[in-house]
GROMACS .gro file of C-alpha atoms in nm:
model
  259
    1GLU     CA    1   0.059  -2.342  -2.052
    2THR     CA    2   0.346  -2.498  -1.852
    3ASN     CA    3   0.391  -2.328  -1.510
    4THR     CA    4   0.141  -2.054  -1.589
    5LEU     CA    5  -0.158  -2.183  -1.389
    6PRO     CA    6  -0.195  -2.173  -1.008
    7PHE     CA    7  -0.069  -2.488  -0.832
    8HIS     CA    8  -0.386  -2.608  -0.650
    9PRO     CA    9  -0.448  -2.654  -0.364
   10PHE     CA   10  -0.134  -2.461  -0.259
   11GLU     CA   11  -0.196  -2.154  -0.473
   12ASN     CA   12  -0.508  -1.953  -0.543
   13GLN     CA   13  -0.321  -1.749  -0.799
   14GLN     CA   14   0.020  -1.767  -0.968
   15GLY     CA   15   0.310  -1.672  -0.738
   16ASP     CA   16   0.139  -1.738  -0.398
   17ILE     CA   17   0.408  -1.989  -0.295
   18LEU     CA   18   0.693  -1.747  -0.374
   19ARG     CA   19   0.512  -1.469  -0.190
   20LEU     CA   20   0.465  -1.694   0.115
   21GLU     CA   21   0.835  -1.790   0.108
   22LYS     CA   22   0.939  -1.424   0.099
   23GLU     CA   23   0.702  -1.344   0.387
   24HIS     CA   24   0.845  -1.641   0.577
   25GLN     CA   25   1.201  -1.509   0.531
   26VAL     CA   26   1.096  -1.162   0.652
   27LEU     CA   27   0.925  -1.311   0.957
   28LYS     CA   28   1.237  -1.522   1.035
   29GLU     CA   29   1.454  -1.209   1.022
   30GLN     CA   30   1.211  -1.021   1.247
   31LEU     CA   31   1.207  -1.318   1.486
   32ARG     CA   32   1.590  -1.322   1.498
   33GLU     CA   33   1.601  -0.951   1.579
   34ALA     CA   34   1.333  -0.994   1.847
   35GLU     CA   35   1.531  -1.284   2.000
   36GLU     CA   36   1.847  -1.072   2.014
   37LYS     CA   37   1.658  -0.788   2.185
   38PHE     CA   38   1.495  -1.036   2.424
   39GLU     CA   39   1.835  -1.186   2.515
   40GLN     CA   40   1.975  -0.839   2.587
   41LEU     CA   41   1.676  -0.750   2.804
   42GLN     CA   42   1.688  -1.089   2.976
   43SER     CA   43   2.061  -1.047   3.052
   44ARG     CA   44   2.000  -0.709   3.208
   45ARG     CA   45   1.702  -0.838   3.402
   46LEU     CA   46   1.903  -1.137   3.528
   47GLU     CA   47   2.171  -0.901   3.659
   48GLU     CA   48   1.910  -0.698   3.849
   49ILE     CA   49   1.745  -1.017   3.978
   50SER     CA   50   2.088  -1.142   4.091
   51ALA     CA   51   2.138  -0.823   4.290
   52LEU     CA   52   1.795  -0.863   4.447
   53GLU     CA   53   1.867  -1.229   4.525
   54ASP     CA   54   2.188  -1.126   4.703
   55LEU     CA   55   1.989  -0.878   4.908
   56LEU     CA   56   1.725  -1.142   4.981
   57LYS     CA   57   1.999  -1.390   5.074
   58LYS     CA   58   2.140  -1.138   5.318
   59SER     CA   59   1.795  -1.090   5.469
   60ILE     CA   60   1.752  -1.469   5.502
   61GLU     CA   61   2.088  -1.493   5.675
   62GLU     CA   62   1.984  -1.220   5.915
   63THR     CA   63   1.661  -1.412   5.975
   64LYS     CA   64   1.858  -1.731   6.042
   65VAL     CA   65   2.075  -1.549   6.293
   66SER     CA   66   1.767  -1.424   6.468
   67GLN     CA   67   1.619  -1.774   6.462
   68ASN     CA   68   1.938  -1.910   6.620
   69GLU     CA   69   1.910  -1.649   6.890
   70LEU     CA   70   1.550  -1.760   6.947
   71ASP     CA   71   1.660  -2.124   6.982
   72TRP     CA   72   1.923  -2.019   7.227
   73PHE     CA   73   1.660  -1.841   7.431
   74HIS     CA   74   1.447  -2.159   7.439
   75GLN     CA   75   1.741  -2.369   7.556
   76ASP     CA   76   1.834  -2.118   7.822
   77SER     CA   77   1.473  -2.104   7.945
   78GLU     CA   78   1.502  -2.463   8.074
   79ALA     CA   79   1.787  -2.356   8.306
   80GLN     CA   80   1.619  -2.036   8.408
   81MET     CA   81   1.252  -2.118   8.464
   82LYS     CA   82   1.206  -1.818   8.692
   83LYS     CA   83   1.282  -1.581   8.407
   84TRP     CA   84   1.084  -1.776   8.151
   85GLN     CA   85   0.783  -1.541   8.141
   86GLN     CA   86   0.998  -1.235   8.098
   87GLU     CA   87   1.216  -1.399   7.835
   88LYS     CA   88   0.909  -1.533   7.655
   89LYS     CA   89   0.774  -1.181   7.637
   90GLU     CA   90   1.105  -1.058   7.504
   91ASN     CA   91   1.115  -1.340   7.250
   92ARG     CA   92   0.767  -1.250   7.128
   93GLU     CA   93   0.876  -0.893   7.090
   94ASN     CA   94   1.186  -1.004   6.900
   95LEU     CA   95   0.975  -1.233   6.684
   96LYS     CA   96   0.738  -0.948   6.611
   97THR     CA   97   1.032  -0.731   6.512
   98LEU     CA   98   1.171  -1.003   6.288
   99ARG     CA   99   0.834  -1.048   6.122
  100GLY     CA  100   0.821  -0.677   6.062
  101THR     CA  101   1.169  -0.693   5.914
  102ALA     CA  102   1.068  -0.987   5.694
  103LYS     CA  103   0.760  -0.795   5.580
  104LYS     CA  104   0.977  -0.493   5.515
  105HIS     CA  105   1.209  -0.702   5.299
  106SER     CA  106   0.912  -0.853   5.120
  107ASP     CA  107   0.775  -0.507   5.046
  108THR     CA  108   1.120  -0.399   4.930
  109ASN     CA  109   1.138  -0.701   4.700
  110GLU     CA  110   0.797  -0.619   4.554
  111ARG     CA  111   0.903  -0.257   4.508
  112TYR     CA  112   1.217  -0.371   4.327
  113MET     CA  113   1.012  -0.591   4.098
  114LYS     CA  114   0.789  -0.298   4.009
  115SER     CA  115   1.099  -0.087   3.952
  116ILE     CA  116   1.235  -0.355   3.719
  117ASP     CA  117   0.911  -0.354   3.519
  118ASN     CA  118   0.916   0.025   3.494
  119LYS     CA  119   1.279   0.028   3.386
  120GLU     CA  120   1.205  -0.239   3.129
  121LYS     CA  121   0.926  -0.024   2.985
  122GLN     CA  122   1.157   0.278   2.985
  123TYR     CA  123   1.422   0.070   2.813
  124ASN     CA  124   1.178  -0.034   2.541
  125VAL     CA  125   1.080   0.329   2.485
  126CYS     CA  126   1.447   0.435   2.471
  127LEU     CA  127   1.524   0.149   2.235
  128GLU     CA  128   1.248   0.253   1.995
  129THR     CA  129   1.368   0.614   2.011
  130PHE     CA  130   1.725   0.502   1.949
  131LEU     CA  131   1.623   0.294   1.647
  132GLU     CA  132   1.425   0.583   1.499
  133THR     CA  133   1.713   0.823   1.558
  134SER     CA  134   1.963   0.574   1.416
  135ASN     CA  135   1.757   0.531   1.099
  136LYS     CA  136   1.725   0.907   1.066
  137PHE     CA  137   2.099   0.958   1.106
  138ALA     CA  138   2.168   0.677   0.860
  139ASN     CA  139   1.948   0.847   0.598
  140GLU     CA  140   2.115   1.183   0.660
  141LYS     CA  141   2.458   1.019   0.642
  142GLY     CA  142   2.368   0.865   0.305
  143LYS     CA  143   2.258   1.204   0.171
  144LEU     CA  144   2.575   1.372   0.298
  145GLU     CA  145   2.791   1.100   0.142
  146GLU     CA  146   2.616   1.155  -0.190
  147LEU     CA  147   2.674   1.532  -0.166
  148ILE     CA  148   3.040   1.478  -0.075
  149LYS     CA  149   3.090   1.239  -0.367
  150LYS     CA  150   2.921   1.487  -0.605
  151SER     CA  151   3.138   1.771  -0.472
  152GLN     CA  152   3.451   1.558  -0.511
  153ASP     CA  153   3.353   1.470  -0.869
  154ASP     CA  154   3.286   1.838  -0.947
  155SER     CA  155   3.617   1.937  -0.789
  156GLN     CA  156   3.807   1.678  -0.990
  157GLU     CA  157   3.633   1.792  -1.308
  158CYS     CA  158   3.722   2.156  -1.230
  159GLU     CA  159   4.083   2.060  -1.165
  160LYS     CA  160   4.098   1.875  -1.496
  161ARG     CA  161   3.952   2.175  -1.679
  162ALA     CA  162   4.191   2.412  -1.501
  163VAL     CA  163   4.493   2.196  -1.590
  164LYS     CA  164   4.372   2.172  -1.949
  165ALA     CA  165   4.329   2.551  -1.965
  166GLU     CA  166   4.673   2.620  -1.818
  167VAL     CA  167   4.834   2.372  -2.055
  168SER     CA  168   4.653   2.537  -2.346
  169VAL     CA  169   4.773   2.885  -2.241
  170LEU     CA  170   5.134   2.767  -2.197
  171GLN     CA  171   5.120   2.586  -2.532
  172THR     CA  172   4.990   2.903  -2.700
  173TRP     CA  173   5.264   3.116  -2.541
  174LYS     CA  174   5.527   2.860  -2.645
  175GLU     CA  175   5.405   2.845  -3.004
  176THR     CA  176   5.388   3.226  -3.022
  177GLU     CA  177   5.743   3.274  -2.894
  178ILE     CA  178   5.877   2.993  -3.113
  179TRP     CA  179   5.704   3.146  -3.414
  180LYS     CA  180   5.864   3.485  -3.341
  181LEU     CA  181   6.211   3.336  -3.288
  182LYS     CA  182   6.186   3.116  -3.598
  183GLY     CA  183   6.076   3.423  -3.795
  184SER     CA  184   6.380   3.612  -3.673
  185ILE     CA  185   6.604   3.317  -3.765
  186ALA     CA  186   6.450   3.287  -4.112
  187LYS     CA  187   6.491   3.661  -4.174
  188ALA     CA  188   6.850   3.656  -4.047
  189GLU     CA  189   6.936   3.354  -4.259
  190GLY     CA  190   6.796   3.534  -4.566
  191ASN     CA  191   7.011   3.838  -4.492
  192LEU     CA  192   7.312   3.610  -4.435
  193ARG     CA  193   7.261   3.437  -4.770
  194MET     CA  194   7.237   3.775  -4.943
  195LEU     CA  195   7.558   3.896  -4.775
  196LYS     CA  196   7.740   3.576  -4.865
  197ALA     CA  197   7.626   3.619  -5.226
  198LEU     CA  198   7.756   3.976  -5.228
  199SER     CA  199   8.081   3.871  -5.065
  200SER     CA  200   8.159   3.649  -5.361
  201SER     CA  201   8.296   3.963  -5.520
  202ALA     CA  202   8.659   4.000  -5.419
  203SER     CA  203   8.632   4.377  -5.380
  204ALA     CA  204   8.334   4.358  -5.136
  205ALA     CA  205   8.451   4.056  -4.933
  206PRO     CA  206   8.664   4.241  -4.672
  207GLU     CA  207   8.388   4.491  -4.597
  208LEU     CA  208   8.113   4.226  -4.562
  209LYS     CA  209   8.318   3.977  -4.354
  210SER     CA  210   8.240   4.149  -4.022
  211GLN     CA  211   7.870   4.176  -4.110
  212ILE     CA  212   7.853   3.807  -4.203
  213ASP     CA  213   8.017   3.714  -3.871
  214SER     CA  214   7.771   3.936  -3.680
  215TRP     CA  215   7.470   3.776  -3.850
  216GLU     CA  216   7.606   3.424  -3.786
  217ILE     CA  217   7.652   3.505  -3.415
  218PHE     CA  218   7.302   3.656  -3.408
  219ILE     CA  219   7.150   3.340  -3.566
  220SER     CA  220   7.340   3.115  -3.320
  221ASN     CA  221   7.216   3.317  -3.019
  222VAL     CA  222   6.855   3.316  -3.140
  223LYS     CA  223   6.865   2.935  -3.198
  224LYS     CA  224   6.996   2.884  -2.843
  225GLN     CA  225   6.720   3.114  -2.718
  226LEU     CA  226   6.466   2.909  -2.918
  227GLU     CA  227   6.585   2.581  -2.758
  228LYS     CA  228   6.579   2.740  -2.411
  229VAL     CA  229   6.225   2.879  -2.456
  230GLU     CA  230   6.090   2.549  -2.591
  231ALA     CA  231   6.253   2.346  -2.311
  232GLU     CA  232   6.129   2.577  -2.032
  233TYR     CA  233   5.773   2.585  -2.168
  234GLU     CA  234   5.770   2.204  -2.197
  235GLU     CA  235   5.892   2.180  -1.837
  236LYS     CA  236   5.614   2.415  -1.720
  237ILE     CA  237   5.354   2.212  -1.912
  238GLU     CA  238   5.475   1.887  -1.750
  239GLN     CA  239   5.466   2.048  -1.405
  240VAL     CA  240   5.106   2.162  -1.459
  241LYS     CA  241   5.004   1.814  -1.578
  242ASN     CA  242   5.165   1.666  -1.265
  243GLY     CA  243   4.957   1.890  -1.038
  244ALA     CA  244   5.196   2.182  -0.977
  245ARG     CA  245   5.054   2.530  -0.912
  246ASP     CA  246   5.170   2.887  -0.989
  247CYS     CA  247   5.333   2.775  -1.312
  248LEU     CA  248   5.127   3.001  -1.537
  249SER     CA  249   5.393   3.259  -1.624
  250LYS     CA  250   5.578   3.348  -1.944
  251VAL     CA  251   5.935   3.239  -1.997
  252GLU     CA  252   6.175   3.531  -1.991
  253ILE     CA  253   6.293   3.616  -2.344
  254VAL     CA  254   6.627   3.785  -2.414
  255GLU     CA  255   6.598   4.028  -2.704
  256PHE     CA  256   6.912   4.019  -2.923
  257PRO     CA  257   6.962   4.335  -3.134
  258CYS     CA  258   6.985   4.274  -3.508
  259PRO     CA  259   7.328   4.346  -3.661
   0.00000   0.00000   0.00000
């Protein structure tokens, strides 16, 4: 019964702790991916906010310049009391304009914030589409790689069978030609032995001498032809085994006339 009963109060049934650990690992991985996505989005958003802050800073500087101009007007009003009413009116108008500009910048800032939110939503949609497309392409890539591997295996198998077939054909041709040449040699050697036996008679020796020489030359030529045929067929077989093509052709045989 050891380790076969649930571990109360942490388990209601056997394996709950392992299942919770696996779920915890999956949630940690999902959290890591979400943090990476959040950091990317935050970096992009910080760049856009930085641009907006620069624009806002420029607007503040323009406002400060206008405020300085307003202070200058107040200082100058002490020296020019006669024009104070007119300048005050102008200052009010300038102040109204500056307030309108400030409101305009405020509206622009709000519009940029909305634009940022919209772009963030669009980015999330594009990201989801990209992930779906990436998974789809990954699956298709896996299938294509399997097909390519299968095709390569089939091609290699076909090449092996083709090489084996070519070697078999060349071996058959070689054995056939060697069998023919060896048959000719055996027949010629039999005739030569018979002639040498007949030439043992002193009266027949001069007449058979030329025939014996002709048969000996014939046997020598056929043996050379046999060595040549065997060597060339072996060379062709080695070339085919090493991957050469267009080697499937018969070796040229020279036919020597029998004496």
